[in-house]
XYZ file of C-alpha atoms in Angstrom:
730
model
C -23.918 -25.597 -20.769
C -24.161 -27.526 -17.519
C -21.552 -28.307 -14.908
C -21.214 -30.822 -12.120
C -20.200 -28.948 -8.979
C -19.145 -30.583 -5.720
C -18.881 -28.747 -2.396
C -17.746 -29.389 1.144
C -17.961 -27.073 4.156
C -15.333 -26.989 6.896
C -16.495 -25.706 10.276
C -13.529 -24.169 12.090
C -15.283 -23.006 15.257
C -13.915 -20.205 17.420
C -16.245 -17.686 15.828
C -14.688 -18.162 12.372
C -16.860 -18.199 9.281
C -17.076 -21.666 7.694
C -14.758 -22.467 4.781
C -16.378 -23.732 1.595
C -14.420 -25.733 -0.998
C -16.046 -26.264 -4.399
C -14.912 -27.779 -7.692
C -16.381 -28.460 -11.115
C -17.662 -24.978 -11.930
C -14.570 -22.926 -12.876
C -11.376 -23.707 -14.831
C -12.411 -27.227 -15.767
C -9.545 -27.772 -18.261
C -6.963 -27.657 -15.479
C -5.972 -30.991 -13.920
C -7.410 -29.696 -10.669
C -9.404 -26.575 -9.818
C -10.969 -25.444 -6.547
C -12.682 -22.267 -5.344
C -12.246 -21.542 -1.637
C -14.731 -19.181 -0.006
C -14.781 -17.779 3.522
C -16.907 -14.724 4.172
C -16.370 -12.471 1.168
C -12.891 -13.870 0.510
C -12.590 -16.146 -2.529
C -9.494 -17.896 -3.881
C -9.253 -19.745 -7.182
C -6.570 -22.455 -7.135
C -5.537 -24.500 -10.158
C -2.901 -27.136 -10.830
C -1.605 -28.557 -14.099
C 1.085 -31.220 -14.440
C 2.607 -32.620 -17.618
C 1.881 -36.250 -18.384
C 5.542 -36.959 -19.131
C 8.785 -35.827 -17.511
C 11.720 -34.373 -19.389
C 14.675 -36.681 -19.886
C 17.595 -36.260 -17.532
C 15.617 -34.423 -14.839
C 16.070 -35.724 -11.277
C 13.955 -33.167 -9.422
C 10.397 -31.855 -9.384
C 10.056 -28.773 -11.672
C 7.350 -27.181 -9.526
C 6.328 -23.537 -9.897
C 3.898 -21.856 -7.522
C 2.401 -18.404 -8.089
C 0.049 -16.544 -5.782
C -1.462 -13.352 -7.214
C -3.988 -10.861 -5.920
C -6.423 -9.357 -8.395
C -6.980 -5.683 -7.612
C -10.647 -6.005 -8.521
C -10.952 -8.306 -5.496
C -10.757 -5.231 -3.285
C -12.338 -2.756 -5.696
C -9.044 -1.064 -6.562
C -7.263 -0.167 -9.796
C -3.514 -0.944 -9.903
C -1.052 1.921 -9.793
C 1.720 2.514 -12.305
C 1.636 3.464 -15.951
C -0.018 0.283 -17.264
C -2.745 0.127 -14.598
C -2.732 -3.671 -14.608
C -1.379 -6.512 -12.486
C 2.297 -6.923 -13.370
C 5.125 -8.999 -11.883
C 4.466 -10.447 -8.449
C 5.074 -8.091 -5.543
C 7.357 -9.138 -2.696
C 4.264 -9.889 -0.619
C 2.890 -12.192 -3.321
C 6.296 -13.870 -3.673
C 6.357 -14.557 0.061
C 2.904 -16.195 -0.071
C 3.982 -18.205 -3.116
C 6.969 -19.461 -1.110
C 4.755 -20.451 1.822
C 2.633 -22.597 -0.498
C 5.639 -24.045 -2.328
C 7.501 -25.021 0.835
C 4.430 -26.817 2.182
C 3.598 -28.713 -1.032
C 7.019 -29.670 -2.407
C 8.036 -32.276 0.237
C 4.757 -34.188 -0.269
C 5.232 -35.041 -3.953
C 6.794 -38.470 -4.594
C 10.594 -38.340 -4.816
C 10.525 -39.946 -8.262
C 7.858 -37.632 -9.739
C 9.599 -35.201 -12.109
C 6.890 -33.781 -14.385
C 6.564 -30.022 -14.930
C 3.918 -28.911 -12.429
C 2.353 -25.492 -11.995
C 0.162 -24.330 -9.125
C -1.611 -20.983 -9.377
C -3.665 -19.332 -6.644
C -5.558 -16.094 -7.320
C -7.352 -13.829 -4.879
C -10.561 -13.041 -6.784
C -12.611 -11.521 -3.940
C -11.458 -10.130 -0.615
C -12.896 -9.568 2.820
C -10.889 -6.804 4.489
C -10.815 -8.684 7.805
C -9.967 -12.179 6.462
C -6.316 -12.534 5.514
C -6.000 -14.658 2.357
C -2.403 -15.790 2.902
C -3.506 -18.271 5.604
C -5.998 -19.844 3.170
C -3.827 -20.063 0.046
C -2.110 -23.323 1.027
C -5.454 -24.992 1.712
C -6.796 -23.898 -1.691
C -3.684 -25.128 -3.526
C -3.700 -28.505 -1.793
C -7.422 -28.949 -2.467
C -6.817 -28.356 -6.190
C -4.223 -31.164 -6.162
C -6.540 -33.370 -4.100
C -9.272 -33.282 -6.769
C -6.770 -34.003 -9.558
C -5.073 -37.253 -10.566
C -1.601 -35.897 -9.785
C 0.373 -38.115 -7.367
C 0.616 -36.410 -3.991
C 1.237 -37.653 -0.444
C -1.128 -35.100 1.042
C -3.421 -33.344 1.490
C -1.841 -30.543 3.514
C -3.106 -27.237 4.801
C -1.833 -24.011 6.314
C -3.210 -21.876 9.126
C -2.110 -18.786 10.981
C -1.822 -19.181 14.738
C -1.521 -16.137 16.991
C -1.585 -15.422 20.703
C -3.802 -12.480 21.644
C -4.344 -11.494 25.277
C -2.752 -14.753 26.351
C -5.067 -16.922 24.217
C -4.126 -18.882 21.090
C -6.389 -18.217 18.099
C -6.533 -19.600 14.541
C -6.647 -17.264 11.539
C -7.373 -14.070 13.491
C -8.772 -11.038 11.689
C -6.530 -8.176 10.623
C -7.610 -5.941 13.525
C -7.124 -8.682 16.143
C -3.677 -9.578 14.795
C -2.330 -6.109 15.602
C -2.198 -7.037 19.312
C -0.668 -10.504 18.904
C 2.448 -11.517 20.875
C 3.231 -14.297 18.388
C 2.197 -14.996 14.800
C 3.133 -18.119 12.845
C 1.985 -19.670 9.590
C 2.042 -23.438 10.177
C 1.636 -26.054 7.422
C 1.201 -29.773 7.777
C -0.586 -32.966 6.845
C -2.938 -34.890 9.096
C 0.081 -36.620 10.642
C 2.994 -34.168 10.496
C 4.146 -30.564 10.485
C 6.078 -29.662 7.329
C 6.633 -25.892 7.542
C 6.581 -23.047 10.081
C 7.324 -19.359 9.575
C 6.613 -16.324 11.702
C 7.580 -13.796 14.331
C 7.074 -13.257 18.036
C 7.776 -10.860 20.858
C 10.531 -12.711 22.732
C 8.552 -15.847 23.569
C 9.847 -19.022 25.202
C 10.561 -22.282 23.394
C 7.640 -23.919 25.221
C 5.234 -21.236 23.948
C 6.353 -21.886 20.386
C 5.811 -25.649 20.631
C 2.385 -25.061 22.174
C 1.388 -22.733 19.317
C 2.511 -25.205 16.622
C 0.600 -28.058 18.277
C -2.512 -25.871 18.530
C -2.248 -25.021 14.824
C -1.915 -28.693 13.895
C -5.341 -29.481 15.339
C -6.911 -26.904 13.018
C -4.929 -28.271 10.065
C -6.399 -31.742 10.656
C -9.939 -30.360 10.190
C -9.014 -28.751 6.875
C -7.264 -31.901 5.634
C -10.374 -33.941 6.444
C -12.457 -31.559 4.327
C -10.149 -32.082 1.340
C -10.311 -35.856 1.723
C -14.110 -35.634 1.628
C -14.038 -33.414 -1.483
C -11.672 -35.856 -3.193
C -14.077 -38.715 -2.389
C -17.036 -36.794 -3.847
C -15.129 -36.101 -7.055
C -13.775 -39.664 -7.251
C -10.130 -38.629 -7.559
C -8.628 -41.081 -5.078
C -6.893 -42.951 -7.936
C -3.811 -41.089 -9.176
C -2.013 -41.312 -12.506
C 0.755 -43.836 -12.956
C 4.224 -42.571 -13.795
C 7.748 -43.822 -14.435
C 10.021 -40.793 -14.486
C 13.345 -42.422 -13.598
C 15.167 -45.344 -15.182
C 16.810 -47.753 -12.766
C 19.765 -50.108 -12.799
C 20.341 -51.949 -9.495
C 23.631 -53.467 -10.685
C 25.037 -50.068 -11.625
C 23.920 -48.632 -8.287
C 25.714 -51.411 -6.430
C 28.850 -50.828 -8.503
C 28.840 -47.082 -7.775
C 28.508 -47.701 -4.037
C 31.200 -50.379 -3.990
C 33.704 -48.196 -5.830
C 33.099 -44.808 -4.205
C 31.402 -45.045 -0.794
C 34.515 -45.603 1.356
C 36.441 -42.877 -0.483
C 33.594 -40.387 -0.072
C 33.266 -41.306 3.606
C 36.958 -40.564 4.213
C 36.764 -37.180 2.478
C 33.662 -36.331 4.509
C 35.541 -37.263 7.674
C 38.661 -35.222 6.816
C 37.238 -31.906 8.024
C 38.285 -30.080 4.840
C 37.015 -26.721 3.619
C 34.014 -26.375 1.339
C 36.010 -25.956 -1.894
C 38.550 -28.667 -1.034
C 35.756 -31.086 -0.216
C 33.816 -30.244 -3.386
C 36.881 -30.750 -5.561
C 37.757 -34.067 -3.930
C 34.191 -35.376 -4.265
C 34.250 -34.411 -7.959
C 37.559 -36.199 -8.480
C 36.242 -39.434 -6.945
C 33.181 -39.331 -9.182
C 35.197 -38.604 -12.319
C 37.610 -41.445 -11.558
C 34.757 -43.929 -11.427
C 32.904 -42.489 -14.413
C 36.065 -42.927 -16.482
C 35.938 -46.680 -15.845
C 32.577 -46.876 -17.614
C 34.049 -45.986 -20.978
C 33.325 -43.041 -23.231
C 30.380 -44.571 -25.071
C 27.538 -44.591 -22.540
C 23.921 -43.774 -23.259
C 22.019 -40.862 -21.702
C 20.164 -43.068 -19.220
C 23.402 -44.512 -17.904
C 24.992 -41.083 -17.577
C 21.913 -39.862 -15.719
C 21.995 -42.831 -13.337
C 25.722 -42.505 -12.663
C 25.228 -38.938 -11.441
C 22.137 -39.870 -9.442
C 23.710 -42.867 -7.723
C 26.889 -40.954 -6.938
C 24.798 -38.235 -5.332
C 23.102 -40.954 -3.283
C 26.548 -42.131 -2.154
C 27.411 -38.644 -0.845
C 23.985 -38.401 0.789
C 24.385 -41.673 2.672
C 28.071 -41.206 3.562
C 27.632 -37.754 5.092
C 24.533 -38.779 7.057
C 26.053 -42.024 8.324
C 29.183 -40.194 9.450
C 27.067 -37.951 11.646
C 24.803 -40.690 12.977
C 27.567 -43.249 13.619
C 30.495 -41.096 14.732
C 29.000 -37.682 15.505
C 31.441 -36.044 13.073
C 30.401 -33.414 10.552
C 31.856 -32.378 7.200
C 34.061 -29.647 8.687
C 35.142 -31.766 11.665
C 32.774 -30.257 14.255
C 30.532 -32.138 16.629
C 26.754 -31.626 16.419
C 26.551 -28.708 18.903
C 29.584 -26.567 18.066
C 29.100 -23.228 16.311
C 31.762 -22.209 13.810
C 34.296 -19.474 14.759
C 32.854 -15.955 14.706
C 34.431 -12.563 14.211
C 32.712 -9.233 13.656
C 33.500 -5.554 13.191
C 31.434 -2.356 13.240
C 31.955 1.074 11.653
C 33.626 -0.640 8.701
C 32.110 1.775 6.135
C 33.097 5.325 7.186
C 30.498 7.110 5.059
C 27.519 4.921 5.993
C 25.232 5.842 8.888
C 25.966 2.421 10.403
C 27.773 -0.704 9.206
C 29.019 -4.104 10.321
C 30.823 -7.177 9.061
C 29.727 -10.494 10.553
C 31.582 -13.706 9.720
C 30.692 -17.177 10.957
C 32.856 -19.905 9.433
C 32.624 -19.545 5.661
C 29.549 -17.298 5.763
C 29.979 -13.506 5.746
C 27.644 -10.517 5.576
C 28.564 -6.871 5.030
C 25.568 -4.894 6.252
C 24.834 -1.162 6.130
C 22.191 1.017 7.768
C 20.802 4.191 6.220
C 18.644 6.658 8.158
C 16.089 8.490 6.052
C 13.149 10.852 6.342
C 9.441 10.138 6.099
C 9.587 10.767 2.360
C 11.873 7.722 2.124
C 9.199 5.337 3.402
C 8.451 2.351 1.183
C 5.068 2.524 -0.524
C 3.131 -0.749 -0.450
C 0.609 -0.843 -3.305
C -1.034 -4.246 -3.137
C -4.588 -5.377 -3.601
C -5.020 -6.457 0.031
C -2.367 -4.352 1.793
C -1.505 -0.815 0.784
C 0.206 1.864 2.815
C 3.742 2.756 3.887
C 6.586 0.915 5.562
C 9.341 2.719 7.484
C 11.617 -0.295 8.106
C 13.146 -1.874 5.005
C 15.617 -4.762 4.830
C 17.162 -5.937 1.577
C 19.246 -9.090 1.191
C 21.599 -9.614 -1.759
C 23.197 -12.928 -2.719
C 25.691 -12.457 -5.594
C 27.257 -15.415 -7.410
C 30.768 -14.749 -6.107
C 29.610 -15.496 -2.557
C 29.670 -19.197 -3.491
C 32.460 -18.960 -6.049
C 30.043 -19.150 -8.971
C 29.528 -17.190 -12.176
C 25.906 -16.075 -12.175
C 24.296 -13.082 -13.934
C 22.644 -10.455 -11.766
C 18.957 -10.314 -12.642
C 17.637 -8.607 -9.547
C 16.489 -10.338 -6.360
C 14.933 -13.774 -6.761
C 12.403 -15.484 -4.536
C 15.145 -16.811 -2.273
C 16.508 -13.307 -1.655
C 13.026 -11.967 -0.930
C 12.296 -14.795 1.529
C 15.610 -14.613 3.381
C 15.384 -10.834 3.657
C 11.841 -11.056 4.997
C 12.855 -13.433 7.798
C 15.649 -11.092 8.884
C 13.353 -8.056 8.631
C 10.631 -9.651 10.789
C 13.204 -10.615 13.411
C 14.870 -7.201 13.724
C 11.529 -5.385 13.586
C 10.651 -6.815 17.004
C 13.393 -4.822 18.777
C 13.199 -1.502 16.913
C 12.078 1.608 18.815
C 8.597 2.791 17.900
C 6.653 6.039 17.753
C 8.513 9.202 18.681
C 11.500 7.099 19.794
C 12.183 6.321 16.138
C 11.432 9.191 13.749
C 13.600 7.693 10.985
C 12.856 5.537 7.990
C 15.479 2.806 8.332
C 16.936 0.754 5.493
C 19.205 -2.206 6.230
C 21.085 -3.830 3.336
C 22.877 -7.155 3.762
C 25.349 -8.058 1.028
C 26.435 -11.673 1.370
C 30.137 -11.889 0.521
C 30.621 -15.559 1.411
C 28.070 -18.297 1.868
C 28.277 -21.790 3.294
C 25.242 -22.158 5.504
C 22.620 -19.765 6.804
C 23.429 -16.397 5.300
C 19.998 -15.192 6.450
C 21.038 -15.743 10.069
C 24.299 -13.901 9.379
C 22.113 -11.053 8.095
C 20.231 -10.938 11.410
C 23.488 -10.765 13.381
C 25.136 -8.227 11.086
C 21.928 -6.175 11.004
C 21.859 -6.007 14.798
C 25.484 -4.842 14.942
C 24.973 -2.247 12.196
C 21.846 -0.828 13.867
C 23.724 -0.433 17.152
C 26.636 1.155 15.287
C 24.187 3.637 13.730
C 22.883 4.627 17.165
C 19.414 3.138 16.684
C 18.107 2.371 20.186
C 17.077 -1.254 19.688
C 15.527 -2.941 22.728
C 18.012 -5.835 22.706
C 20.546 -7.479 20.365
C 19.210 -10.288 18.159
C 21.120 -13.297 16.856
C 20.071 -16.214 14.687
C 21.062 -19.828 14.157
C 20.181 -22.469 11.566
C 19.554 -25.968 12.902
C 19.604 -29.222 10.927
C 18.368 -32.755 11.447
C 19.548 -36.138 10.226
C 17.413 -39.193 10.928
C 17.436 -42.916 10.208
C 13.878 -44.236 10.029
C 15.051 -47.855 10.272
C 17.036 -47.508 13.504
C 15.259 -44.488 14.964
C 18.595 -42.707 15.411
C 18.725 -38.972 14.850
C 21.136 -36.069 15.256
C 20.304 -32.379 15.644
C 22.963 -30.118 14.123
C 23.729 -26.568 15.262
C 24.898 -24.025 12.679
C 24.468 -26.172 9.574
C 26.620 -25.971 6.458
C 25.174 -25.610 2.985
C 25.788 -29.318 2.276
C 24.090 -30.280 5.554
C 21.059 -28.236 4.511
C 20.969 -29.998 1.139
C 21.574 -33.512 2.508
C 19.676 -33.175 5.784
C 16.045 -33.590 6.783
C 15.339 -30.173 8.301
C 16.295 -26.544 7.960
C 15.164 -24.778 11.121
C 16.183 -21.143 11.554
C 15.550 -19.512 14.937
C 16.228 -15.886 15.878
C 15.972 -14.308 19.290
C 17.303 -12.132 22.071
C 18.668 -13.115 25.457
C 15.057 -13.163 26.620
C 13.288 -15.195 23.922
C 12.401 -16.058 20.322
C 11.522 -13.285 17.853
C 11.421 -15.193 14.550
C 11.588 -18.630 12.980
C 11.491 -20.489 9.676
C 11.311 -24.280 9.538
C 11.178 -26.622 6.553
C 10.960 -30.399 6.947
C 11.745 -32.977 4.274
C 10.644 -36.057 6.211
C 7.483 -37.400 7.763
C 7.009 -37.972 11.444
C 8.897 -35.240 13.323
C 8.304 -36.073 16.957
C 7.443 -33.295 19.375
C 10.341 -34.233 21.657
C 12.739 -33.826 18.710
C 11.313 -30.372 17.969
C 11.656 -29.407 21.639
C 15.257 -30.618 21.714
C 16.042 -28.704 18.536
C 14.661 -25.503 20.065
C 16.657 -25.976 23.271
C 19.841 -26.618 21.286
C 19.095 -23.570 19.135
C 18.782 -21.430 22.272
C 22.204 -22.582 23.453
C 23.765 -21.651 20.106
C 21.858 -18.367 19.894
C 23.114 -17.231 23.299
C 26.665 -18.222 22.374
C 26.500 -16.036 19.258
C 25.114 -13.108 21.281
C 28.134 -13.429 23.548
C 30.490 -13.270 20.571
C 28.673 -10.232 19.166
C 28.933 -8.468 22.536
C 32.727 -8.562 22.217
C 32.350 -6.091 19.330
C 29.554 -3.830 20.592
C 27.151 -4.359 23.474
C 24.678 -1.490 23.310
C 23.634 1.128 20.729
C 25.887 4.160 20.438
C 24.803 7.124 22.531
C 24.406 9.340 19.469
C 24.118 9.038 15.725
C 27.194 9.463 13.523
C 28.245 13.104 12.930
C 27.365 12.781 9.235
C 24.012 11.124 9.899
C 20.960 13.286 9.221
C 18.933 14.601 12.134
C 15.186 14.574 12.552
C 13.203 16.875 14.811
C 9.474 16.450 15.222
C 6.859 18.882 16.483
C 3.086 18.702 16.865
C 0.784 21.421 15.557
C -2.970 21.947 15.611
C -4.846 20.211 12.811
C -6.228 23.549 11.545
C -2.732 24.697 10.520
C -1.834 21.701 8.301
C -3.217 23.405 5.209
C -1.421 26.659 5.998
C 1.948 24.873 6.337
C 1.462 23.052 3.045
C 0.037 26.028 1.160
C -1.936 26.014 -2.095
C -0.543 23.240 -4.276
C 2.288 22.727 -1.796
C 3.706 26.180 -2.530
C 4.481 27.157 1.067
C 6.177 23.925 2.164
C 8.174 23.686 -1.075
C 9.418 27.252 -0.635
C 10.495 26.528 2.954
C 12.377 23.405 1.872
C 14.091 25.257 -0.959
C 15.164 28.183 1.190
C 16.236 26.250 4.320
C 17.673 23.075 2.775
C 15.655 20.903 5.144
C 13.159 18.219 4.158
C 9.768 18.826 5.782
C 6.998 16.251 5.997
C 3.598 16.626 7.591
C 0.763 14.190 8.294
C -2.381 14.087 10.363
C -2.354 11.642 13.288
C -5.096 11.544 15.920
C -6.447 14.966 14.875
C -3.016 16.541 15.235
C -0.457 17.610 12.682
C 2.899 15.807 13.009
C 5.676 17.808 11.349
C 9.130 16.297 10.795
C 12.245 18.274 9.882
C 15.053 16.282 8.276
C 18.493 17.708 7.463
C 22.191 17.003 7.839
C 22.870 20.168 9.848
C 21.205 21.878 12.779
C 20.988 25.322 11.156
C 18.730 24.028 8.379
C 16.419 22.350 10.865
C 16.295 25.464 13.093
C 15.475 27.700 10.135
C 12.716 25.385 8.906
C 11.255 25.018 12.404
C 11.170 28.774 12.844
C 9.254 29.156 9.577
C 6.683 26.529 10.540
C 6.296 27.835 14.071
C 5.683 31.298 12.679
C 2.864 29.911 10.529
C 1.168 28.067 13.381
C 1.683 30.742 16.020
C -1.542 32.554 16.936
C -1.207 36.361 17.185
C -1.613 37.697 20.719
C -2.927 41.123 21.621
C -0.202 43.251 23.170
C 2.679 41.392 21.496
C 5.251 43.194 19.362
C 6.059 41.823 15.889
C 8.587 42.537 13.175
C 6.343 42.715 10.109
C 6.670 43.228 6.391
C 4.706 45.843 4.485
C 2.616 43.915 1.968
C 0.513 46.693 0.441
C -0.052 50.428 0.838
C -3.432 52.103 0.757
C -4.526 55.731 1.104
C -5.654 55.066 4.696
C -2.639 53.052 5.841
C -0.625 49.892 5.161
C -1.256 46.168 5.496
C 1.581 44.551 7.377
C 2.281 40.779 7.556
C 3.260 40.110 11.167
C 3.298 36.284 10.796
C 3.313 34.143 7.634
C -0.118 34.538 6.063
C -1.373 36.870 8.814
C -1.822 40.549 7.856
C -3.056 43.439 9.963
C -3.957 47.059 9.233
C -1.559 49.736 10.293
C -3.846 52.782 9.982
C -2.308 56.099 8.925
C -3.241 57.509 12.323
C -1.217 54.756 14.087
C 2.032 55.300 12.197
C 3.345 58.322 14.058
C 2.328 60.778 16.750
C 2.400 63.606 14.295
C -0.450 63.906 11.885
C 0.188 62.445 8.426
C -1.853 63.885 5.584
C -0.883 61.205 3.044
C 0.914 57.833 2.791
C 3.191 59.123 0.046
C 6.828 58.394 0.898
C 6.054 56.856 4.306
C 6.626 53.182 3.376
C 7.285 51.091 0.328
C 6.249 47.468 -0.149
C 8.742 45.062 1.442
C 9.821 47.448 4.181
C 10.190 45.891 7.618
C 8.387 47.659 10.410
C 8.010 46.948 14.121
C 4.401 47.064 15.261
C 2.262 46.223 18.262
C -0.980 44.269 18.003
C -3.664 46.423 19.586
C -6.797 44.402 18.950
C -8.444 41.539 16.989
C -12.101 42.036 16.167
C -14.764 39.328 15.874
C -13.999 38.866 12.191
C -10.329 38.225 12.993
C -9.135 41.553 11.614
C -6.045 42.845 13.398
C -5.395 46.424 14.400
C -1.705 47.352 14.478
C 0.150 50.352 15.785
C 3.636 51.668 15.234
C 2.879 54.823 17.156
C 2.357 52.846 20.366
C 6.034 51.826 20.310
C 7.341 55.386 19.774
C 7.979 57.789 22.667
C 5.149 60.242 23.068
C 6.362 63.782 22.282
C 6.072 66.373 25.148
C 2.944 68.629 25.138
C 3.556 72.219 23.957
C 2.254 74.916 26.517
C -0.089 77.510 24.936
C 0.687 81.358 25.689
C -1.497 82.893 28.438
C -4.162 85.376 27.188
C -4.731 88.821 28.964
C -7.828 88.685 31.194
C -10.622 91.078 30.199
C -12.513 92.983 32.974
C -16.124 92.255 33.633
C -18.540 94.608 31.824
C -20.634 95.425 34.940
C -17.668 96.565 37.013
C -15.987 99.899 36.465
C -12.408 99.802 35.437
C -10.088 101.080 38.088
C -8.084 103.036 35.608
C -11.080 104.459 33.780
C -11.125 108.353 33.619
C -13.439 110.058 36.051
C -16.495 111.888 34.911
């Protein structure tokens, strides 16, 4: 069987390996299929879109899945099944990056079920696949006949040693001061997400512009591949009925009423109810017998009325749905130490958005295990974001976190991570949980603020408080008018042209997430949005400072304590013991949790417990194991075994010496019977350690030496050659 393969090569420069895009060899039954190759990294991207749209659908049913095959890195998945299962959080985040870049570029009236799948099928350990996934997905659409206003591409931009670089390797990225994934077409930026180490607004704009130049090269490569395949002509579609007369009637009957409600400055629920009433009043005039197409169009055109009325109110009068001007941030109140049993907690409320956030301090054993194909290891800072239905007054079943929750939590995690203490300054595994109790605009930014307050309440020594703000944009392409909105509402997010979240400290930006729904965002508009975001961010920091300004001096009394010591590498095995027997026994007997790992040829031992006595007892046990016996020192030892010639005494855990029968007492012992029994404690002195490491002990050396007994004097005998003086005379 033959195939007709087409290839293009994209030269990126900067020392990067060229990117090869090929189609026509794999997955030919998909509407579009492309293999991307750079170095040893290979991605297979496919797209399939139904030829017809479902009736009554007024949106694009697009699903995007990015999955890493474990075979790509020569690994077998963990778990019971030993196979790829549901997408990991990391894969969900990459899927979202692709989705957010592609979705705005499909025609507004295209409503067919569309599925994009990107698989990592081979991996180079130094080439990060997430920065290539958007390019692969867009290329698959480019070689198909699916309508698309692209192509687009995504790149990672980082600043390393003061220099901006595109798609740096894993090892280089570790030293980056900023890291953003930027997506765009040849003309415009459509999506930005990333983190930074307190950079300025000007640095961020510079990085995005630098990334856009690289994106243009990758878009040009897709255009060339599309030309080779001959896929410039796209399929025709008619997915929406239309009725200009009905549209005009809906506008005439409802626009002014909707405009007045929008201008009234009512609350979210009041406004929603009033909008619904206006729509129902008009729908009732159409009679009960209307066909499905008419019902569909009535809802669509009435939504268009709300869209235009809200936007025109802002552009013409500078008034927003809740009565604010474009720069004002909603009222803020916050509280810390709200949960008495938590290690740290805070409530942060901004307008109708509220987060209750808790902090839990854990041991090394609490670290999160990351078991992915490309990344695997451990994570000691965890942030979870929960968005229950009641937060928006809705009935919604709880089915675990969705992609939205994963994405919002990740943005907050990346922002707070920048100010956490590192190394020995932070021995804890930290888990932050944000439960959204109310939501009307930017609950992820409320999570950042509440997380900062809760960390300070817990006594975690963060470098600086972090706040976040969500910015919006409303534009009129005909007149060129635009308005940048600070602290957007949920409706302003839905009806606006941009959702731009920025987090930072007093000093600079630490995180961002931007999604654009329009073409042609000018650089001066982006710069103005960043400057306005800084103003709002600093205002929120000032409000937070009224509650707590710096981390508490100490942890809560009920918070666990961690003490860390360093031991020689040679003792790691002795502390753990065969099969973990020694360390498990110490944990059981002391009540402390003990963890040990090798770092830089040293053993790092952590002791974790809720009381000092447990930690002290565990430390004493470990120190006894790692202490080297010294000649001349006195030890309290335990008799381990008794022999005919003496006893073996354990003076330190795992370290026995011979107490010879001659060194037990000053008086001579003929036998060991009755002298000791196993388990007896005896104080001994270490006399010597021979070349084989055998220790000679003495108890006798610590006992007072008994006085010497004087022997009786013997009578002196006379010499044989001298006559005795008292001898009888001859």
